PDB file of C-alpha atoms in Angstrom:
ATOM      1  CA  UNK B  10       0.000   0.000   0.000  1.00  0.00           C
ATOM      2  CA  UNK B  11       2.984   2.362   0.372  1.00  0.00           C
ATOM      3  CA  UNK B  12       4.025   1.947  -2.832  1.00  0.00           C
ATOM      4  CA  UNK B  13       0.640   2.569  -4.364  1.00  0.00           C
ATOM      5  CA  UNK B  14       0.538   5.792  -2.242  1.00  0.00           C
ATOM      6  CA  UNK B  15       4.047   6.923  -3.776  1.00  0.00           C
ATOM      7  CA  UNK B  16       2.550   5.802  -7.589  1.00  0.00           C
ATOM      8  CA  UNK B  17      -0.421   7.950  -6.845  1.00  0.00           C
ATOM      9  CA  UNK B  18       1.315  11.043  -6.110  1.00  0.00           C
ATOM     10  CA  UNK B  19       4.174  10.125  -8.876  1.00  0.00           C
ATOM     11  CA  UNK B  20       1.354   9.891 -11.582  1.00  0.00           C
ATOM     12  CA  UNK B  21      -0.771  12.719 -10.323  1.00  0.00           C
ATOM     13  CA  UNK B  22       0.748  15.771  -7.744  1.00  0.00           C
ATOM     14  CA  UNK B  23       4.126  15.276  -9.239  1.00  0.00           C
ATOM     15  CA  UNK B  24       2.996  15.445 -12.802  1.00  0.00           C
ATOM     16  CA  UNK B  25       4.624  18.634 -14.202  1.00  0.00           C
ATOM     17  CA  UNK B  26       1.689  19.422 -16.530  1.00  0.00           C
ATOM     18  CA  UNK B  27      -0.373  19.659 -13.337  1.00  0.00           C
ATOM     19  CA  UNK B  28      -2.781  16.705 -14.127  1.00  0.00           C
ATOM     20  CA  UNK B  29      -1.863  13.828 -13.706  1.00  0.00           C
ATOM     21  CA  UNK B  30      -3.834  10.281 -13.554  1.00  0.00           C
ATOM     22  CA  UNK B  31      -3.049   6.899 -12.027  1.00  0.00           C
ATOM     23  CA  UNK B  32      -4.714   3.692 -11.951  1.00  0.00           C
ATOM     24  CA  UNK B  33      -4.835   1.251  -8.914  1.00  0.00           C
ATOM     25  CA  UNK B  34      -5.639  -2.263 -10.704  1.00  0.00           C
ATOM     26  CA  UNK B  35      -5.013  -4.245  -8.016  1.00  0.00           C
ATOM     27  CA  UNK B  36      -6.584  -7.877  -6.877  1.00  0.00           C
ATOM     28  CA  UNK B  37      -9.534  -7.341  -4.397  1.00  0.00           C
ATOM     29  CA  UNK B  38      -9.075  -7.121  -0.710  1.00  0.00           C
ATOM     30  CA  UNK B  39      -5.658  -5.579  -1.408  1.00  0.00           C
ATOM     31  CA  UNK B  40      -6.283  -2.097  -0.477  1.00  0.00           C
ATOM     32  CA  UNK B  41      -7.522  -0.090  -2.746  1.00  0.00           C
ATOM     33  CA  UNK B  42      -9.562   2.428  -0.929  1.00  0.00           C
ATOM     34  CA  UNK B  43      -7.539   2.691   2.040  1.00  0.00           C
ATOM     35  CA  UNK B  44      -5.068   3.211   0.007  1.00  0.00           C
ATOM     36  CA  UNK B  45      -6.496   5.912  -2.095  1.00  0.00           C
ATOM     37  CA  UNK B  46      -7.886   7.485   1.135  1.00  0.00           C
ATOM     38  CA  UNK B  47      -4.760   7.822   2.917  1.00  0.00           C
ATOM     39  CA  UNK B  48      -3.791   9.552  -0.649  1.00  0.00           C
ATOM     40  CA  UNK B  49      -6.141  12.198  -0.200  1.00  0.00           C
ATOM     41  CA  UNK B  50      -5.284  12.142   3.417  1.00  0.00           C
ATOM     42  CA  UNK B  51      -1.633  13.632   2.258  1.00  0.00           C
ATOM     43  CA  UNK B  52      -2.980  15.794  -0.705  1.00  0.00           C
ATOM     44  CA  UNK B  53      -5.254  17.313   1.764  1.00  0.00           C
ATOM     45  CA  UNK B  54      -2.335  17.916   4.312  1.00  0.00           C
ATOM     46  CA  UNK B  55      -0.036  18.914   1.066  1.00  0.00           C
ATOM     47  CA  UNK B  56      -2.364  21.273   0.216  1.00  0.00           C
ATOM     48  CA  UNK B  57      -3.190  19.809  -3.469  1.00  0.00           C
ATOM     49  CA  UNK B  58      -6.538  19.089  -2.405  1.00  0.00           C
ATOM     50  CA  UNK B  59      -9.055  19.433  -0.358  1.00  0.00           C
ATOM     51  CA  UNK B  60     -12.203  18.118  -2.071  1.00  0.00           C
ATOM     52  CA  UNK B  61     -12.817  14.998  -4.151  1.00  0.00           C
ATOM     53  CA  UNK B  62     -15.350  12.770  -5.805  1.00  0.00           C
ATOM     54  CA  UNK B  63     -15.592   9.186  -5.775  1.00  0.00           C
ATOM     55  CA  UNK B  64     -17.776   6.981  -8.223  1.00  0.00           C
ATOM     56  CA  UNK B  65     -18.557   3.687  -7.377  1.00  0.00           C
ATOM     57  CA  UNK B  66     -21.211   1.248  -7.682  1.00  0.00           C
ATOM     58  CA  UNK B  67     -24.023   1.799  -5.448  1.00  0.00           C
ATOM     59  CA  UNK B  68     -22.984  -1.338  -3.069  1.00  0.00           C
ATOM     60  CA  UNK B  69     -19.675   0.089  -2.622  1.00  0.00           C
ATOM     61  CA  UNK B  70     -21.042   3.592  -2.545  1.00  0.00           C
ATOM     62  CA  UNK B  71     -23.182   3.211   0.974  1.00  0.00           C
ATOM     63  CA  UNK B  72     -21.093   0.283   2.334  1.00  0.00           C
ATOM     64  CA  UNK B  73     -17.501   0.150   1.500  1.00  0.00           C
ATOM     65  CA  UNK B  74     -16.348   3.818   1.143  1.00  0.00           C
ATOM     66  CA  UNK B  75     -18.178   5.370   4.377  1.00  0.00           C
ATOM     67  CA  UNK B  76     -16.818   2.037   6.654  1.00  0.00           C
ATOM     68  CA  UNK B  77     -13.281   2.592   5.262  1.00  0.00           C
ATOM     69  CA  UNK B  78     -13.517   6.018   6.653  1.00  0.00           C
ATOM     70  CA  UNK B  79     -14.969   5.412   9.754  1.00  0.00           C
ATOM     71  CA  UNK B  80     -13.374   2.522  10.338  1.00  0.00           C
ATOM     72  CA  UNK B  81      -9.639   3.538  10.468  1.00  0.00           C
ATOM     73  CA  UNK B  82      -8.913   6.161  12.977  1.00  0.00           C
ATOM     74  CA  UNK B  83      -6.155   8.354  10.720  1.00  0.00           C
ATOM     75  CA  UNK B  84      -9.225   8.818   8.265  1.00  0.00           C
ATOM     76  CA  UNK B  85     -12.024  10.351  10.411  1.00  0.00           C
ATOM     77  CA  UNK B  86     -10.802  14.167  10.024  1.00  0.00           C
ATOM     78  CA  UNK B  87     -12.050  13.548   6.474  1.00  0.00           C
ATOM     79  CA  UNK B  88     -15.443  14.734   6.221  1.00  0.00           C
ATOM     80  CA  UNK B  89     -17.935  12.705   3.686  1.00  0.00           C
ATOM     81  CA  UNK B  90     -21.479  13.021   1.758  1.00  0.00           C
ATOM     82  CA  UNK B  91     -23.157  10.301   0.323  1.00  0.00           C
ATOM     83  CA  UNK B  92     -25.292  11.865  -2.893  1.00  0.00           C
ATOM     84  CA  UNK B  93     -27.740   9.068  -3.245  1.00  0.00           C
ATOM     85  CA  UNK B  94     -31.852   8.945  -2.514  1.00  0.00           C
ATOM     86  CA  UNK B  95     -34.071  11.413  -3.969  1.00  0.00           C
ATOM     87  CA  UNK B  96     -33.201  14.216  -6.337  1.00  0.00           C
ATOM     88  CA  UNK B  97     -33.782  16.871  -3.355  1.00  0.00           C
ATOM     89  CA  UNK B  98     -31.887  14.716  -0.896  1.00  0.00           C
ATOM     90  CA  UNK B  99     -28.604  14.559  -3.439  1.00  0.00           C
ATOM     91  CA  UNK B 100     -29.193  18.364  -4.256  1.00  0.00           C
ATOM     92  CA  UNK B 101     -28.887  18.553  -0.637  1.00  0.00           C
ATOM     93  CA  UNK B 102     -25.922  16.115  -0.323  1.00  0.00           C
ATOM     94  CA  UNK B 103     -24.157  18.001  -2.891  1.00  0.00           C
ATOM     95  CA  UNK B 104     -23.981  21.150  -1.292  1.00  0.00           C
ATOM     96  CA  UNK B 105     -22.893  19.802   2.048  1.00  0.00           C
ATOM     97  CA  UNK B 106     -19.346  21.206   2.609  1.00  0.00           C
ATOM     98  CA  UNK B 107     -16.808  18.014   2.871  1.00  0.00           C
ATOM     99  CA  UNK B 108     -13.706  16.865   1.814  1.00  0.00           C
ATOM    100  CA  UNK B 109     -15.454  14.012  -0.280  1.00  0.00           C
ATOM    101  CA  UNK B 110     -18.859  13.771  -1.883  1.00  0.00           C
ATOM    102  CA  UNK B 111     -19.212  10.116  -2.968  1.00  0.00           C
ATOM    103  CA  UNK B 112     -22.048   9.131  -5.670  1.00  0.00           C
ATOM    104  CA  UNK B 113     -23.219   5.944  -7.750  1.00  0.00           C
ATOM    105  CA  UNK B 114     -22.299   5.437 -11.306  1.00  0.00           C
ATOM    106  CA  UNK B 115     -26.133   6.077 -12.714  1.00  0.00           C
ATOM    107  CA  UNK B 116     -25.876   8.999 -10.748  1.00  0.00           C
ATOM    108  CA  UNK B 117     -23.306  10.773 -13.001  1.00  0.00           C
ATOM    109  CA  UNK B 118     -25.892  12.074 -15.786  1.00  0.00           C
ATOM    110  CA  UNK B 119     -27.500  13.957 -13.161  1.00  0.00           C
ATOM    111  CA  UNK B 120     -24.077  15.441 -11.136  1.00  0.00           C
ATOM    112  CA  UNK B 121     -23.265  16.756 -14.802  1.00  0.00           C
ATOM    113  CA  UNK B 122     -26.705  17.943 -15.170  1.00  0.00           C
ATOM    114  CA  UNK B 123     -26.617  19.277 -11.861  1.00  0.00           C
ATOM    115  CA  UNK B 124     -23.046  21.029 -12.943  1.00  0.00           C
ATOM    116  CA  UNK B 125     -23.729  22.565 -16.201  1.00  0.00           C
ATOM    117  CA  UNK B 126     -22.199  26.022 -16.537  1.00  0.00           C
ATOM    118  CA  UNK B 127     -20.170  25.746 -13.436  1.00  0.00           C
ATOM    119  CA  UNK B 128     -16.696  26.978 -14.852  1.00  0.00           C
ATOM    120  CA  UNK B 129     -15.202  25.518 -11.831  1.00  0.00           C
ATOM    121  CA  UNK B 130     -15.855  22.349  -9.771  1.00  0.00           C
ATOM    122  CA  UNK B 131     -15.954  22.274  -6.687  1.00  0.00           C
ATOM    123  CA  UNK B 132     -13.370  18.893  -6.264  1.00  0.00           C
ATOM    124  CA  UNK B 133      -9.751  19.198  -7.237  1.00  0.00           C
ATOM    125  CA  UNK B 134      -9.718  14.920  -7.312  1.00  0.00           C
ATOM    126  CA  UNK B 135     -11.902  12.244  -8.848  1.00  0.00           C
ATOM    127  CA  UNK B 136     -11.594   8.461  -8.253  1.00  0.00           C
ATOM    128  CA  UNK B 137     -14.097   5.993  -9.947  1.00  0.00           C
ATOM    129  CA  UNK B 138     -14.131   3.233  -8.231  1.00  0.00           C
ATOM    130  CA  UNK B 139     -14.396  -0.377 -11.096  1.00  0.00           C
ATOM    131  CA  UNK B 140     -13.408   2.067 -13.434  1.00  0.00           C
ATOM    132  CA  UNK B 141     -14.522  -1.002 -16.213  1.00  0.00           C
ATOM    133  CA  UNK B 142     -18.257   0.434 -15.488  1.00  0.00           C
ATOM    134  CA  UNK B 143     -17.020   2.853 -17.874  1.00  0.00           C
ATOM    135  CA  UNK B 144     -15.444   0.893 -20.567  1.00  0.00           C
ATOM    136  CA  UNK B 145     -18.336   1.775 -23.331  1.00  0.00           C
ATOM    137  CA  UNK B 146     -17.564   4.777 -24.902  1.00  0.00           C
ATOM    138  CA  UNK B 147     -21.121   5.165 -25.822  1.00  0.00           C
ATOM    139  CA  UNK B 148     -22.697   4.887 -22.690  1.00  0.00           C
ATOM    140  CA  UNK B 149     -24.659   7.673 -21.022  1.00  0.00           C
ATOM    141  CA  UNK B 150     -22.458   7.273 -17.959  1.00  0.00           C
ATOM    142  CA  UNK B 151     -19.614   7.350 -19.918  1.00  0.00           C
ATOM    143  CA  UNK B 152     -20.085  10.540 -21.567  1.00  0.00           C
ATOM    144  CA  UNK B 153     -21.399  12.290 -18.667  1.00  0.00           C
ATOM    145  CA  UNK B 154     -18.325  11.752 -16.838  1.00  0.00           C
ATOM    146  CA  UNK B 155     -15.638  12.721 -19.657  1.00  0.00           C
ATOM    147  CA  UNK B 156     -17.349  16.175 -19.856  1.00  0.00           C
ATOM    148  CA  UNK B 157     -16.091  16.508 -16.167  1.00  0.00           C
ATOM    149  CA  UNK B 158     -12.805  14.969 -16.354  1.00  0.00           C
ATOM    150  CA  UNK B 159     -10.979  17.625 -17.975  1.00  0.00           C
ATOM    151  CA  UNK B 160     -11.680  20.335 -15.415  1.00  0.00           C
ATOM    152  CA  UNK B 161     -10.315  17.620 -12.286  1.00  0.00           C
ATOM    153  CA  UNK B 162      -6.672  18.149 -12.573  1.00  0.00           C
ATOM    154  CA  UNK B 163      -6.257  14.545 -10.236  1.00  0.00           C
ATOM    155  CA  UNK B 164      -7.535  11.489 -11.227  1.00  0.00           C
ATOM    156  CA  UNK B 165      -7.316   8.014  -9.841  1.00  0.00           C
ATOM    157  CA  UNK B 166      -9.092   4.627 -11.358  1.00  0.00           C
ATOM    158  CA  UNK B 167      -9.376   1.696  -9.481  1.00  0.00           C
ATOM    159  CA  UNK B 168     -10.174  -2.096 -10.602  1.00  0.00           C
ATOM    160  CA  UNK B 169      -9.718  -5.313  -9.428  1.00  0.00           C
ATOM    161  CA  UNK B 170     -10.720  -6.468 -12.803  1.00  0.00           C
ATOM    162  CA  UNK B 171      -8.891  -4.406 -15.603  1.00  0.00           C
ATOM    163  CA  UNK B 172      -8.814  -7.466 -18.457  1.00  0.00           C
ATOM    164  CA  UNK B 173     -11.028  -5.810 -21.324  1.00  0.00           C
ATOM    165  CA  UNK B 174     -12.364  -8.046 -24.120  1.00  0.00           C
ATOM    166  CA  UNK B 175     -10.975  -5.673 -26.339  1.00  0.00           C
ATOM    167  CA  UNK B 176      -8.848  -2.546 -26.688  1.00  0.00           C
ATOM    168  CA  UNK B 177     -11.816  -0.679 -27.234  1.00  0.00           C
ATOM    169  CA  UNK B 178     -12.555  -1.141 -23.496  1.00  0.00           C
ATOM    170  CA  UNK B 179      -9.338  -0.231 -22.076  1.00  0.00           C
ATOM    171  CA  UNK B 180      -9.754   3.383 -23.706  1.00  0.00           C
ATOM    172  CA  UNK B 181     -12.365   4.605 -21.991  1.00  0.00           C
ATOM    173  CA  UNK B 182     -10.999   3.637 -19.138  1.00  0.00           C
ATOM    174  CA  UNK B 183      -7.543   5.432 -19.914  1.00  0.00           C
ATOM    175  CA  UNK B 184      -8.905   8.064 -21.104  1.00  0.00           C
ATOM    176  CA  UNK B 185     -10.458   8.904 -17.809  1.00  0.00           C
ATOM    177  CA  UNK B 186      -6.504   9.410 -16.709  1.00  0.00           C
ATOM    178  CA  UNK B 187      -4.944  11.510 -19.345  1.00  0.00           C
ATOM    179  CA  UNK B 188      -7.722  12.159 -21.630  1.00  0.00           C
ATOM    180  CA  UNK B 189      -6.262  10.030 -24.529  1.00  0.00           C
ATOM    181  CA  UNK B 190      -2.507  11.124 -24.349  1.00  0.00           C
ATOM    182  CA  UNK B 191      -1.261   7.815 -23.597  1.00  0.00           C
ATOM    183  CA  UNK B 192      -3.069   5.497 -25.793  1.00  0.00           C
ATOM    184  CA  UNK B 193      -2.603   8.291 -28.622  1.00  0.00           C
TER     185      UNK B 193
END
């Protein structure tokens, strides 16, 4: 887990440019989140960032994230909102000052919606969370989230299941990172 800490900030707060992208594709049960979270721990402390998103399946949304926070001591000064329920009760989520707001894939159409015509966003990070929910180009989701992308300077992918069927679906998913620059 060290060492994915160091790869995070090497791929993103060390990235010259300024944005920077890194993907976690690690086995499950390794570590992923607490990993991440101790990440944001020291970009928060660094004073690279103070807010981020996470996108995850629902599942992992209400269960995983919120006990990884809660349940290791060094994370609890990092303040969290789950946007899920009713389209009042995320409104309401969304404007609740924390470091992280945390929402469900489907819910990414509506965060965009909910963003249009914001210049700037209010979270310097992103993770998505089985970053291979996003591996159709086409899909709804999909576009929704690259029209936010390119105004998160940090971005982190994580997936315990990166094998595509084709290249076609690693693209997306790399493309969430550097917005195409690596795979050309």
């Amino acid at each position: 887990q060290q060492e994915g800490i160091k790869f995070l900030h090497e791929r993103t707060s060390l990235n010259p440019e300024g944005k920077g992208g890194a993907g976690l594709l690690w086995d499950c049960g390794l570590g992923k989140s607490t990993t991440c979270l101790e990440w944001m721990l020291q970009m928060k402390e660094y004073g690279l960032a103070n807010r981020f998103l996470i996108v995850a399946p629902l599942r992992v949304v209400t269960n995983v994230w919120p006990r990884e926070i809660v349940e290791w001591s060094n994370f609890r000064s990092l303040s969290y909102s789950v946007v899920h329920g009713s389209a009042q009760v995320r409104r309401k989520r969304l404007a609740t000052q924390v470091n992280i707001h945390i929402i469900n894939r489907e819910g990414i159409p509506w965060l965009t919606k909910q963003l249009e015509g914001r210049k700037v966003l209010p979270w310097q990070a992103i993770i998505v969370d089985e970053s291979t929910s996003f591996k159709t180009w086409s899909a709804a989701r999909s576009k929704a989230l690259r029209k936010l992308i390119p105004r998160i300077p940090y971005r982190v992918i994580l997936t315990g299941t990166p094998t595509p069927n084709t290249l076609a679906d690693l693209y997306p998913q790399a493309w969430l990172l550097d917005e195409g620059a690596a795979l050309g």
